PDB file of C-alpha atoms and ligand atoms in Angstrom:
ATOM      1  CA  MET A  17      26.636  -4.952 -12.217  1.00 53.00           C
ATOM      2  CA  SER A  18      23.996  -5.128 -14.910  1.00 69.00           C
ATOM      3  CA  THR A  19      22.375  -8.251 -13.504  1.00 81.00           C
ATOM      4  CA  ARG A  20      21.142  -6.760 -10.233  1.00 88.00           C
ATOM      5  CA  SER A  21      18.804  -3.946  -9.259  1.00 89.00           C
ATOM      6  CA  ILE A  22      20.500  -0.593  -9.225  1.00 89.00           C
ATOM      7  CA  GLY A  23      20.736   1.448  -6.039  1.00 89.00           C
ATOM      8  CA  LEU A  24      19.505   5.030  -6.205  1.00 93.00           C
ATOM      9  CA  ASP A  25      21.950   7.567  -4.819  1.00 94.00           C
ATOM     10  CA  ASP A  26      21.373  11.265  -4.203  1.00 96.00           C
ATOM     11  CA  GLU A  27      22.048  12.091  -7.840  1.00 97.00           C
ATOM     12  CA  LEU A  28      20.158   9.299  -9.522  1.00 97.00           C
ATOM     13  CA  TYR A  29      16.963   9.460  -7.461  1.00 97.00           C
ATOM     14  CA  PRO A  30      16.142  13.092  -8.378  1.00 97.00           C
ATOM     15  CA  TYR A  31      16.924  12.198 -11.977  1.00 98.00           C
ATOM     16  CA  LEU A  32      14.418   9.336 -11.865  1.00 97.00           C
ATOM     17  CA  LEU A  33      11.759  11.716 -10.553  1.00 97.00           C
ATOM     18  CA  ASP A  34      12.714  14.366 -13.076  1.00 98.00           C
ATOM     19  CA  VAL A  35      12.178  12.116 -16.081  1.00 98.00           C
ATOM     20  CA  SER A  36       9.271   9.977 -14.893  1.00 98.00           C
ATOM     21  CA  LEU A  37       7.180  11.426 -12.075  1.00 98.00           C
ATOM     22  CA  ARG A  38       3.886  12.792 -13.325  1.00 98.00           C
ATOM     23  CA  GLU A  39       2.270  13.745 -10.057  1.00 97.00           C
ATOM     24  CA  SER A  40      -0.998  15.654 -10.238  1.00 97.00           C
ATOM     25  CA  PRO A  41      -1.062  19.068  -8.511  1.00 97.00           C
ATOM     26  CA  LEU A  42      -3.540  17.700  -5.960  1.00 98.00           C
ATOM     27  CA  LEU A  43      -1.331  14.723  -5.064  1.00 98.00           C
ATOM     28  CA  ALA A  44       1.650  17.079  -4.814  1.00 98.00           C
ATOM     29  CA  GLU A  45      -0.308  19.337  -2.466  1.00 98.00           C
ATOM     30  CA  LEU A  46      -1.332  16.372  -0.298  1.00 98.00           C
ATOM     31  CA  ARG A  47       2.252  15.180  -0.167  1.00 97.00           C
ATOM     32  CA  ALA A  48       3.434  18.635   0.878  1.00 97.00           C
ATOM     33  CA  GLU A  49       0.789  18.878   3.599  1.00 97.00           C
ATOM     34  CA  THR A  50       1.645  15.395   4.887  1.00 97.00           C
ATOM     35  CA  ALA A  51       5.348  16.246   4.905  1.00 96.00           C
ATOM     36  CA  ARG A  52       4.651  18.764   7.660  1.00 96.00           C
ATOM     37  CA  LEU A  53       3.316  16.067  10.017  1.00 96.00           C
ATOM     38  CA  PRO A  54       5.605  14.396  12.564  1.00 95.00           C
ATOM     39  CA  GLU A  55       4.674  11.056  10.980  1.00 94.00           C
ATOM     40  CA  ALA A  56       5.594  12.241   7.461  1.00 93.00           C
ATOM     41  CA  ARG A  57       7.864   9.266   6.851  1.00 91.00           C
ATOM     42  CA  MET A  58       4.823   7.005   6.807  1.00 93.00           C
ATOM     43  CA  GLN A  59       3.845   8.427   3.438  1.00 94.00           C
ATOM     44  CA  ILE A  60       4.697   6.381   0.371  1.00 96.00           C
ATOM     45  CA  ALA A  61       7.127   7.763  -2.197  1.00 96.00           C
ATOM     46  CA  PRO A  62       5.435   9.573  -5.107  1.00 97.00           C
ATOM     47  CA  GLU A  63       6.947   7.300  -7.765  1.00 98.00           C
ATOM     48  CA  GLN A  64       5.527   4.375  -5.810  1.00 98.00           C
ATOM     49  CA  GLY A  65       2.048   5.879  -5.918  1.00 98.00           C
ATOM     50  CA  GLN A  66       2.402   6.309  -9.664  1.00 98.00           C
ATOM     51  CA  PHE A  67       3.586   2.707 -10.019  1.00 98.00           C
ATOM     52  CA  MET A  68       0.681   1.370  -7.960  1.00 98.00           C
ATOM     53  CA  ALA A  69      -1.796   3.377 -10.025  1.00 98.00           C
ATOM     54  CA  MET A  70      -0.331   1.837 -13.164  1.00 98.00           C
ATOM     55  CA  LEU A  71      -0.705  -1.635 -11.656  1.00 98.00           C
ATOM     56  CA  ALA A  72      -4.340  -0.851 -10.865  1.00 98.00           C
ATOM     57  CA  ARG A  73      -4.954   0.084 -14.485  1.00 98.00           C
ATOM     58  CA  LEU A  74      -3.051  -2.929 -15.826  1.00 97.00           C
ATOM     59  CA  ALA A  75      -5.094  -5.202 -13.593  1.00 96.00           C
ATOM     60  CA  GLY A  76      -8.316  -3.508 -14.661  1.00 97.00           C
ATOM     61  CA  ALA A  77      -9.033  -3.208 -10.957  1.00 98.00           C
ATOM     62  CA  ARG A  78     -12.482  -2.057  -9.898  1.00 98.00           C
ATOM     63  CA  ARG A  79     -12.437  -2.896  -6.195  1.00 98.00           C
ATOM     64  CA  TYR A  80      -9.503  -1.845  -4.011  1.00 98.00           C
ATOM     65  CA  LEU A  81      -8.880  -2.712  -0.367  1.00 98.00           C
ATOM     66  CA  GLU A  82      -6.447  -0.582   1.615  1.00 98.00           C
ATOM     67  CA  ILE A  83      -5.065  -1.398   5.049  1.00 98.00           C
ATOM     68  CA  GLY A  84      -3.370   1.679   6.483  1.00 98.00           C
ATOM     69  CA  THR A  85      -4.678   4.799   4.764  1.00 97.00           C
ATOM     70  CA  PHE A  86      -2.845   7.521   6.743  1.00 97.00           C
ATOM     71  CA  THR A  87      -3.467  10.829   4.908  1.00 97.00           C
ATOM     72  CA  GLY A  88      -4.807   9.122   1.817  1.00 97.00           C
ATOM     73  CA  TYR A  89      -2.067   9.551  -0.771  1.00 98.00           C
ATOM     74  CA  SER A  90      -2.145   5.946  -2.011  1.00 98.00           C
ATOM     75  CA  THR A  91      -5.939   5.947  -1.830  1.00 98.00           C
ATOM     76  CA  LEU A  92      -6.145   9.014  -4.028  1.00 98.00           C
ATOM     77  CA  ALA A  93      -3.515   7.798  -6.493  1.00 98.00           C
ATOM     78  CA  ILE A  94      -5.411   4.539  -6.957  1.00 98.00           C
ATOM     79  CA  ALA A  95      -8.907   6.062  -6.843  1.00 98.00           C
ATOM     80  CA  GLN A  96      -7.978   8.085  -9.909  1.00 96.00           C
ATOM     81  CA  ALA A  97      -6.898   4.894 -11.679  1.00 97.00           C
ATOM     82  CA  LEU A  98     -10.178   3.058 -11.059  1.00 98.00           C
ATOM     83  CA  PRO A  99     -13.148   3.199 -13.437  1.00 97.00           C
ATOM     84  CA  SER A 100     -16.048   5.477 -12.499  1.00 95.00           C
ATOM     85  CA  ASP A 101     -17.849   2.566 -10.811  1.00 97.00           C
ATOM     86  CA  GLY A 102     -14.704   1.696  -8.845  1.00 98.00           C
ATOM     87  CA  ARG A 103     -14.985   1.154  -5.109  1.00 98.00           C
ATOM     88  CA  ILE A 104     -12.482   1.387  -2.277  1.00 98.00           C
ATOM     89  CA  VAL A 105     -12.579   0.114   1.273  1.00 98.00           C
ATOM     90  CA  ALA A 106      -9.977   2.034   3.274  1.00 98.00           C
ATOM     91  CA  CYS A 107      -8.996   0.960   6.800  1.00 98.00           C
ATOM     92  CA  ASP A 108      -7.273   3.139   9.357  1.00 97.00           C
ATOM     93  CA  LEU A 109      -7.320   3.876  13.085  1.00 97.00           C
ATOM     94  CA  SER A 110      -6.904   7.632  12.936  1.00 96.00           C
ATOM     95  CA  ARG A 111      -9.677  10.161  12.490  1.00 96.00           C
ATOM     96  CA  GLU A 112      -7.122  12.968  12.456  1.00 96.00           C
ATOM     97  CA  TRP A 113      -5.105  11.570   9.534  1.00 96.00           C
ATOM     98  CA  THR A 114      -8.091  10.435   7.514  1.00 97.00           C
ATOM     99  CA  ASP A 115      -9.765  13.835   7.919  1.00 98.00           C
ATOM    100  CA  ILE A 116      -6.886  15.170   5.836  1.00 98.00           C
ATOM    101  CA  ALA A 117      -7.385  12.298   3.381  1.00 98.00           C
ATOM    102  CA  ARG A 118     -11.115  12.998   3.024  1.00 98.00           C
ATOM    103  CA  ARG A 119     -10.531  16.647   2.230  1.00 98.00           C
ATOM    104  CA  TYR A 120      -8.385  15.662  -0.750  1.00 98.00           C
ATOM    105  CA  TRP A 121     -10.687  12.836  -1.884  1.00 98.00           C
ATOM    106  CA  ARG A 122     -13.542  15.369  -1.923  1.00 98.00           C
ATOM    107  CA  ARG A 123     -11.558  17.855  -3.959  1.00 98.00           C
ATOM    108  CA  ALA A 124     -10.651  15.094  -6.428  1.00 98.00           C
ATOM    109  CA  GLY A 125     -14.313  14.089  -6.722  1.00 97.00           C
ATOM    110  CA  VAL A 126     -13.648  10.528  -5.545  1.00 97.00           C
ATOM    111  CA  GLU A 127     -14.890  10.712  -1.945  1.00 96.00           C
ATOM    112  CA  GLU A 128     -18.067   8.780  -2.720  1.00 96.00           C
ATOM    113  CA  ARG A 129     -15.978   5.891  -4.041  1.00 97.00           C
ATOM    114  CA  VAL A 130     -14.233   5.444  -0.695  1.00 98.00           C
ATOM    115  CA  ASP A 131     -15.792   3.482   2.142  1.00 98.00           C
ATOM    116  CA  LEU A 132     -13.589   4.571   5.050  1.00 98.00           C
ATOM    117  CA  ARG A 133     -13.612   2.175   7.997  1.00 98.00           C
ATOM    118  CA  LEU A 134     -12.108   3.571  11.176  1.00 98.00           C
ATOM    119  CA  GLY A 135     -11.060   0.949  13.714  1.00 98.00           C
ATOM    120  CA  PRO A 136      -8.692  -1.982  14.044  1.00 98.00           C
ATOM    121  CA  ALA A 137      -8.149  -3.383  10.548  1.00 98.00           C
ATOM    122  CA  SER A 138      -8.320  -6.965  11.805  1.00 97.00           C
ATOM    123  CA  GLU A 139     -11.932  -6.329  12.881  1.00 98.00           C
ATOM    124  CA  THR A 140     -12.868  -4.576   9.631  1.00 98.00           C
ATOM    125  CA  LEU A 141     -11.342  -7.374   7.568  1.00 98.00           C
ATOM    126  CA  GLN A 142     -13.107 -10.058   9.570  1.00 98.00           C
ATOM    127  CA  ALA A 143     -16.396  -8.170   9.161  1.00 98.00           C
ATOM    128  CA  LEU A 144     -15.861  -8.017   5.392  1.00 98.00           C
ATOM    129  CA  ARG A 145     -15.246 -11.770   5.336  1.00 98.00           C
ATOM    130  CA  ASP A 146     -18.322 -12.443   7.462  1.00 98.00           C
ATOM    131  CA  ASP A 147     -20.562 -10.304   5.245  1.00 97.00           C
ATOM    132  CA  ALA A 148     -22.002 -12.464   2.455  1.00 95.00           C
ATOM    133  CA  ALA A 149     -22.614  -9.316   0.406  1.00 95.00           C
ATOM    134  CA  THR A 150     -18.889  -8.499   0.175  1.00 96.00           C
ATOM    135  CA  GLU A 151     -17.733  -8.672  -3.428  1.00 97.00           C
ATOM    136  CA  PRO A 152     -14.187  -9.921  -4.028  1.00 98.00           C
ATOM    137  CA  PHE A 153     -11.466  -7.301  -4.366  1.00 98.00           C
ATOM    138  CA  ASP A 154      -9.111  -7.014  -7.341  1.00 98.00           C
ATOM    139  CA  LEU A 155      -6.335  -5.170  -5.563  1.00 98.00           C
ATOM    140  CA  ALA A 156      -5.166  -4.703  -1.975  1.00 98.00           C
ATOM    141  CA  PHE A 157      -2.432  -2.680  -0.274  1.00 98.00           C
ATOM    142  CA  ILE A 158      -1.051  -3.426   3.180  1.00 98.00           C
ATOM    143  CA  ASP A 159       0.791  -0.551   4.856  1.00 98.00           C
ATOM    144  CA  ALA A 160      -0.099  -0.669   8.547  1.00 97.00           C
ATOM    145  CA  ASP A 161       1.434  -2.014  11.785  1.00 97.00           C
ATOM    146  CA  LYS A 162       4.179  -4.412  10.795  1.00 98.00           C
ATOM    147  CA  THR A 163       3.420  -7.056  13.405  1.00 98.00           C
ATOM    148  CA  GLY A 164      -0.058  -7.310  11.884  1.00 98.00           C
ATOM    149  CA  TYR A 165       1.142  -7.967   8.333  1.00 98.00           C
ATOM    150  CA  ALA A 166       0.862 -11.758   8.390  1.00 98.00           C
ATOM    151  CA  ALA A 167      -2.749 -11.658   9.590  1.00 98.00           C
ATOM    152  CA  TYR A 168      -3.743  -8.843   7.207  1.00 98.00           C
ATOM    153  CA  TYR A 169      -2.226 -10.793   4.345  1.00 98.00           C
ATOM    154  CA  GLU A 170      -4.274 -13.885   5.160  1.00 98.00           C
ATOM    155  CA  HIS A 171      -7.442 -11.782   5.250  1.00 98.00           C
ATOM    156  CA  CYS A 172      -6.514 -10.190   1.922  1.00 98.00           C
ATOM    157  CA  LEU A 173      -5.985 -13.531   0.216  1.00 98.00           C
ATOM    158  CA  GLU A 174      -9.470 -14.581   1.324  1.00 97.00           C
ATOM    159  CA  LEU A 175     -11.004 -11.323   0.126  1.00 98.00           C
ATOM    160  CA  LEU A 176      -9.232 -11.175  -3.250  1.00 98.00           C
ATOM    161  CA  ALA A 177     -10.664 -12.551  -6.455  1.00 98.00           C
ATOM    162  CA  PRO A 178      -8.581 -15.231  -8.209  1.00 97.00           C
ATOM    163  CA  GLY A 179      -5.801 -13.373 -10.054  1.00 98.00           C
ATOM    164  CA  GLY A 180      -6.099 -10.473  -7.612  1.00 98.00           C
ATOM    165  CA  LEU A 181      -3.007  -8.655  -6.432  1.00 98.00           C
ATOM    166  CA  VAL A 182      -1.904  -7.726  -2.938  1.00 98.00           C
ATOM    167  CA  MET A 183       0.842  -5.112  -2.554  1.00 98.00           C
ATOM    168  CA  ILE A 184       2.741  -4.985   0.729  1.00 98.00           C
ATOM    169  CA  ASP A 185       4.781  -1.936   1.731  1.00 98.00           C
ATOM    170  CA  ASN A 186       8.088  -1.565   3.598  1.00 98.00           C
ATOM    171  CA  THR A 187       9.250  -5.117   2.958  1.00 98.00           C
ATOM    172  CA  LEU A 188      12.901  -3.988   2.785  1.00 98.00           C
ATOM    173  CA  TRP A 189      12.447  -1.928   5.998  1.00 97.00           C
ATOM    174  CA  HIS A 190      15.276   0.533   5.318  1.00 94.00           C
ATOM    175  CA  GLY A 191      17.587  -2.411   4.699  1.00 95.00           C
ATOM    176  CA  SER A 192      17.362  -3.656   8.268  1.00 97.00           C
ATOM    177  CA  VAL A 193      15.730  -6.972   7.269  1.00 97.00           C
ATOM    178  CA  ALA A 194      19.125  -8.162   6.000  1.00 97.00           C
ATOM    179  CA  ASP A 195      20.896  -7.187   9.228  1.00 97.00           C
ATOM    180  CA  ARG A 196      20.648 -10.240  11.493  1.00 94.00           C
ATOM    181  CA  SER A 197      21.767  -8.214  14.497  1.00 97.00           C
ATOM    182  CA  ASP A 198      18.579  -6.135  14.232  1.00 97.00           C
ATOM    183  CA  GLN A 199      16.073  -7.994  16.392  1.00 98.00           C
ATOM    184  CA  ARG A 200      13.558  -5.192  16.872  1.00 98.00           C
ATOM    185  CA  GLU A 201       9.970  -6.383  16.843  1.00 98.00           C
ATOM    186  CA  ASP A 202       8.973  -4.725  13.559  1.00 98.00           C
ATOM    187  CA  THR A 203      12.131  -5.849  11.791  1.00 98.00           C
ATOM    188  CA  VAL A 204      11.659  -9.440  12.934  1.00 98.00           C
ATOM    189  CA  ALA A 205       7.985  -9.328  11.895  1.00 98.00           C
ATOM    190  CA  ILE A 206       8.807  -8.146   8.374  1.00 98.00           C
ATOM    191  CA  ARG A 207      11.692 -10.608   8.052  1.00 98.00           C
ATOM    192  CA  GLU A 208       9.403 -13.494   9.023  1.00 98.00           C
ATOM    193  CA  PHE A 209       6.648 -12.176   6.775  1.00 98.00           C
ATOM    194  CA  ASN A 210       8.998 -12.055   3.773  1.00 98.00           C
ATOM    195  CA  ARG A 211      10.094 -15.621   4.469  1.00 98.00           C
ATOM    196  CA  LYS A 212       6.455 -16.737   4.769  1.00 98.00           C
ATOM    197  CA  LEU A 213       5.611 -15.230   1.383  1.00 98.00           C
ATOM    198  CA  TYR A 214       8.630 -16.824  -0.230  1.00 98.00           C
ATOM    199  CA  ARG A 215       7.256 -20.227   0.748  1.00 98.00           C
ATOM    200  CA  ASP A 216       3.643 -19.418  -0.119  1.00 98.00           C
ATOM    201  CA  ASP A 217       2.635 -21.354  -3.217  1.00 98.00           C
ATOM    202  CA  ARG A 218      -0.805 -19.710  -3.325  1.00 98.00           C
ATOM    203  CA  VAL A 219       0.721 -16.638  -4.945  1.00 98.00           C
ATOM    204  CA  GLU A 220       3.047 -15.429  -7.673  1.00 98.00           C
ATOM    205  CA  LEU A 221       5.684 -13.227  -6.064  1.00 98.00           C
ATOM    206  CA  SER A 222       7.907 -10.243  -6.759  1.00 98.00           C
ATOM    207  CA  LEU A 223       9.648  -7.900  -4.315  1.00 98.00           C
ATOM    208  CA  VAL A 224      10.135  -4.599  -6.102  1.00 98.00           C
ATOM    209  CA  PRO A 225      12.866  -2.311  -4.675  1.00 96.00           C
ATOM    210  CA  ILE A 226      10.791   0.837  -5.033  1.00 97.00           C
ATOM    211  CA  GLY A 227      10.282   3.115  -2.050  1.00 96.00           C
ATOM    212  CA  ASP A 228      11.079   1.035   1.030  1.00 96.00           C
ATOM    213  CA  GLY A 229      10.411  -2.240  -0.809  1.00 97.00           C
ATOM    214  CA  LEU A 230       7.036  -3.174  -2.276  1.00 98.00           C
ATOM    215  CA  THR A 231       6.135  -6.848  -2.454  1.00 98.00           C
ATOM    216  CA  LEU A 232       3.626  -7.921  -5.073  1.00 98.00           C
ATOM    217  CA  ALA A 233       1.786 -11.165  -4.402  1.00 98.00           C
ATOM    218  CA  ARG A 234      -0.712 -12.247  -7.029  1.00 98.00           C
ATOM    219  CA  LYS A 235      -3.236 -14.869  -6.011  1.00 98.00           C
ATOM    220  CA  HIS A 236      -3.197 -17.806  -8.383  1.00 96.00           C
ATOM    221  CA  ILE A 237      -6.200 -18.095 -10.671  1.00 94.00           C
ATOM    222  CA  ALA A 238      -6.713 -21.790  -9.937  1.00 78.00           C
TER     223      ALA A 238
HETATM  224 CA1   CA B 206       4.716   2.453   4.461  1.00 80.15          CA
END
């Protein structure tokens, strides 16, 4: 069994957190507050936030594009991994959720780094592409409506610098992507999206079984 990714059962997962999760008190507080919302399951796992922050540092990312901000956990985790001149464009539909996010960004002293765009992400992304002043992004994260993934991904590839990385959440969709009898709209959308990325020779690809599955697609340099 040493040649495949290990599954995390109820004993091993807490162990992983115990020996590796270094969550700041502010992130922990945000996670606890979000856990009280009915939509709590939309929040990324804490070890995933830590992993994404490490990727941001490894990439030397300065400009980060986020599609689906929710209560701002991923935004905050990555904001703290950007240099002081780092900039974030964060897209979401909900004022209510992002009001929570903004409170925590302010407390962390990163609020001025975040350009929050409320509205349909497809419109925000098109506006960014249409604006000649938009600088390329180094890093992007897609975690919004699943039927929109394919379009968001295409926008991201256009907006990323060569060598830039796009991270896509929920690509294992609680395992349902492998269950052919599951024909729900979101499941089908993610299944087709995964297949599309597999065939996409514009990117280097890895699907990491962290959280609910995090796909990394790095835009080729040339
Ligand atoms: Ca998600």
